[in-house]
Short mmCIF file of C-alpha atoms in Angstrom, two decimals:
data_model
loop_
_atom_site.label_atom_id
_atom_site.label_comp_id
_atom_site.label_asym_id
_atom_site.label_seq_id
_atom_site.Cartn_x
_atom_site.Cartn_y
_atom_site.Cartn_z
CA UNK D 1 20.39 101.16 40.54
CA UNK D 2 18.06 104.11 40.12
CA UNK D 3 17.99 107.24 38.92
CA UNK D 4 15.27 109.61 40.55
CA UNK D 5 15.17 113.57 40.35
CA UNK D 6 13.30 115.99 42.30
CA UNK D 7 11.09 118.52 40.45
CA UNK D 8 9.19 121.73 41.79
CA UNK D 9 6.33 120.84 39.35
CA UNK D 10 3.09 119.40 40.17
CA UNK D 11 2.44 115.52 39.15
CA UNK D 12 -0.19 116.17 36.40
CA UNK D 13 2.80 119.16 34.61
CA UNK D 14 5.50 116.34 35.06
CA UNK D 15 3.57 114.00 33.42
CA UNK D 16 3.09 116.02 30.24
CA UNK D 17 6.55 117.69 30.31
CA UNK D 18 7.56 113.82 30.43
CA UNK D 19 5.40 112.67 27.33
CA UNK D 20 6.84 115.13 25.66
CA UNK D 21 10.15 114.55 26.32
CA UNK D 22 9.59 111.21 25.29
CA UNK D 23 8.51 111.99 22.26
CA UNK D 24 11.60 114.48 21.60
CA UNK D 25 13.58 111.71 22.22
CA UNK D 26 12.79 109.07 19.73
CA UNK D 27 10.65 106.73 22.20
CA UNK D 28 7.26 105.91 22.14
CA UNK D 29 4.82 105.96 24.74
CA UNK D 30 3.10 102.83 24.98
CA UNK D 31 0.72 102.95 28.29
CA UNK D 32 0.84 104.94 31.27
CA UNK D 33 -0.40 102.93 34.89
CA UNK D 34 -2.28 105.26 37.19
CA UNK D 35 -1.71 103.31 40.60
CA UNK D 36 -2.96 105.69 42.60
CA UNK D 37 -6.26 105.63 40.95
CA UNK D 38 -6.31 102.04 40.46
CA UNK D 39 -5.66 100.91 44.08
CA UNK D 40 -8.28 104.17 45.15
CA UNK D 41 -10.53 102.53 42.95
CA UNK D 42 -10.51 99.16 44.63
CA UNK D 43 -10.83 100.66 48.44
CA UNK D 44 -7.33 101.39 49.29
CA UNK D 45 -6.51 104.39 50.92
CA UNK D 46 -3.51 105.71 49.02
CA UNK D 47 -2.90 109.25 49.33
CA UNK D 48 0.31 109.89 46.92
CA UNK D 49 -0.24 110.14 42.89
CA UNK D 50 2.21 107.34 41.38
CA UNK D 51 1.68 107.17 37.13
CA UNK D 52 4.16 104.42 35.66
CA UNK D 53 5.04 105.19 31.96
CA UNK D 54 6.04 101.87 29.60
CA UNK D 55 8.65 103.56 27.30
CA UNK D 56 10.27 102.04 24.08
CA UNK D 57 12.49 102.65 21.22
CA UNK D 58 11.49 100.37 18.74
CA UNK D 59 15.21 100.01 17.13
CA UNK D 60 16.66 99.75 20.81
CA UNK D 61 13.57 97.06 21.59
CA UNK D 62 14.49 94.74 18.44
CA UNK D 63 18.25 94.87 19.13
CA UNK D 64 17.83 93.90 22.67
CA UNK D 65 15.24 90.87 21.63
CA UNK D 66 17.70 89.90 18.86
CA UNK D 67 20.42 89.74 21.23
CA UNK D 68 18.60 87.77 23.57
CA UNK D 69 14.68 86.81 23.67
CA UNK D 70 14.62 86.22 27.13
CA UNK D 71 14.97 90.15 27.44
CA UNK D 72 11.47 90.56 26.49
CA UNK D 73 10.25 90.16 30.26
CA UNK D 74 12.44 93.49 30.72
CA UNK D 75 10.74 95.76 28.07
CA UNK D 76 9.18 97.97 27.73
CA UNK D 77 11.28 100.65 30.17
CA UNK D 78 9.83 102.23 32.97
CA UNK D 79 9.63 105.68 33.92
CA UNK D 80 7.51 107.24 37.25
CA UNK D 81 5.97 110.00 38.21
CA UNK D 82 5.18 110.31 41.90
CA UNK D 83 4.82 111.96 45.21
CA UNK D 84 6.59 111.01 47.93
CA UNK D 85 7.16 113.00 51.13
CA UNK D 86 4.96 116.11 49.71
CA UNK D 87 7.51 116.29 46.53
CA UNK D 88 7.13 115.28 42.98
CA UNK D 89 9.64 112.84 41.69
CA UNK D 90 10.83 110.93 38.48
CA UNK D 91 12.69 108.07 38.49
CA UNK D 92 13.39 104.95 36.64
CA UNK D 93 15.71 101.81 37.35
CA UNK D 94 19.07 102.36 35.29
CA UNK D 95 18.71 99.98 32.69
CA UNK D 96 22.86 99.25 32.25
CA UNK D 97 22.78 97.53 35.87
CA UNK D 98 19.31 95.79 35.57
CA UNK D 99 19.82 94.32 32.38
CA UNK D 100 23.90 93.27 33.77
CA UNK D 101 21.88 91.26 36.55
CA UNK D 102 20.51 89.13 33.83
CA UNK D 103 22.84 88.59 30.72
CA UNK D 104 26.81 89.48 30.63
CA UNK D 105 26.27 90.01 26.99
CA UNK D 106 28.16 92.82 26.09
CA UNK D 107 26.30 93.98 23.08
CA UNK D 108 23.09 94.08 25.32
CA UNK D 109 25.26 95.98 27.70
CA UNK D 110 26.01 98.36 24.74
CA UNK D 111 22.11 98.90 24.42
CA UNK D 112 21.44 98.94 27.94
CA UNK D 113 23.74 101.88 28.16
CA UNK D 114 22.47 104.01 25.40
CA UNK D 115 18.78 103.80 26.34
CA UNK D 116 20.29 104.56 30.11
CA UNK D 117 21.81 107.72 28.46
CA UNK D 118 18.76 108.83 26.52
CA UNK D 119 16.16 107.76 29.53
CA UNK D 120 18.33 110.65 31.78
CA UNK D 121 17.98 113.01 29.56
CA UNK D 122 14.31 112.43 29.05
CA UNK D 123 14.07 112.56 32.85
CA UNK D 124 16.06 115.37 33.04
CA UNK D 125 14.11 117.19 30.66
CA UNK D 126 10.97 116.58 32.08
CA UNK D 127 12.16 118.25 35.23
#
């Protein structure tokens, strides 16, 4: 359900070697979340670094909506950069499998697996 790599690179170098690869790729970058600052900033002691990156192709977005509107509470994709255990990590949840737990529609399936496929190799680039 996910995939998540390990990288020797610190949080703030993943981040940028991610936006980048984004960019490469044909997505946009529509908002990163900083939830370690935000919950620092509202008393919470959290010591790991955790930035959530919303993600889109725009073609990818319209075919998925077109198939089926409902799909809209699953956009824009996710990608994270975080610490966990004194590592750096990027992950994301496999789109193919999260969008099969909500439609059997096979041409959202088709979708699902090409932004999978491109969403790895952003990942893996970013490494």
């Amino acid at each position: 359900m996910y995939y998540i790599v390990e990288t020797a690179k610190s949080p703030a170098q993943a981040a940028t070697d991610l936006t980048e690869a984004v960019a490469r790729n044909g997505f946009g970058l529509l908002h990163v979340h900083d939830l370690g600052t935000t919950l620092r900033s509202k008393g919470i002691a959290f010591e790991r670094e955790c930035q959530v990156f919303e993600v889109c192709n725009p073609k990818q977005a319209a075919g998925v909506l077109a198939a089926d509107m409902r799909m809209n509470m699953a956009l824009p994709c996710r990608v994270s950069v975080y610490t966990d255990g004194g590592k750096t990590w990027i992950g994301m949840i496999r789109p193919g499998p999260m969008l099969a737990m909500l439609s059997s529609d096979l041409a959202l399936a088709a979708i699902a697996g090409e932004v999978e496929q491109t969403l790895t190799r952003i990942i893996d680039e970013a490494r």
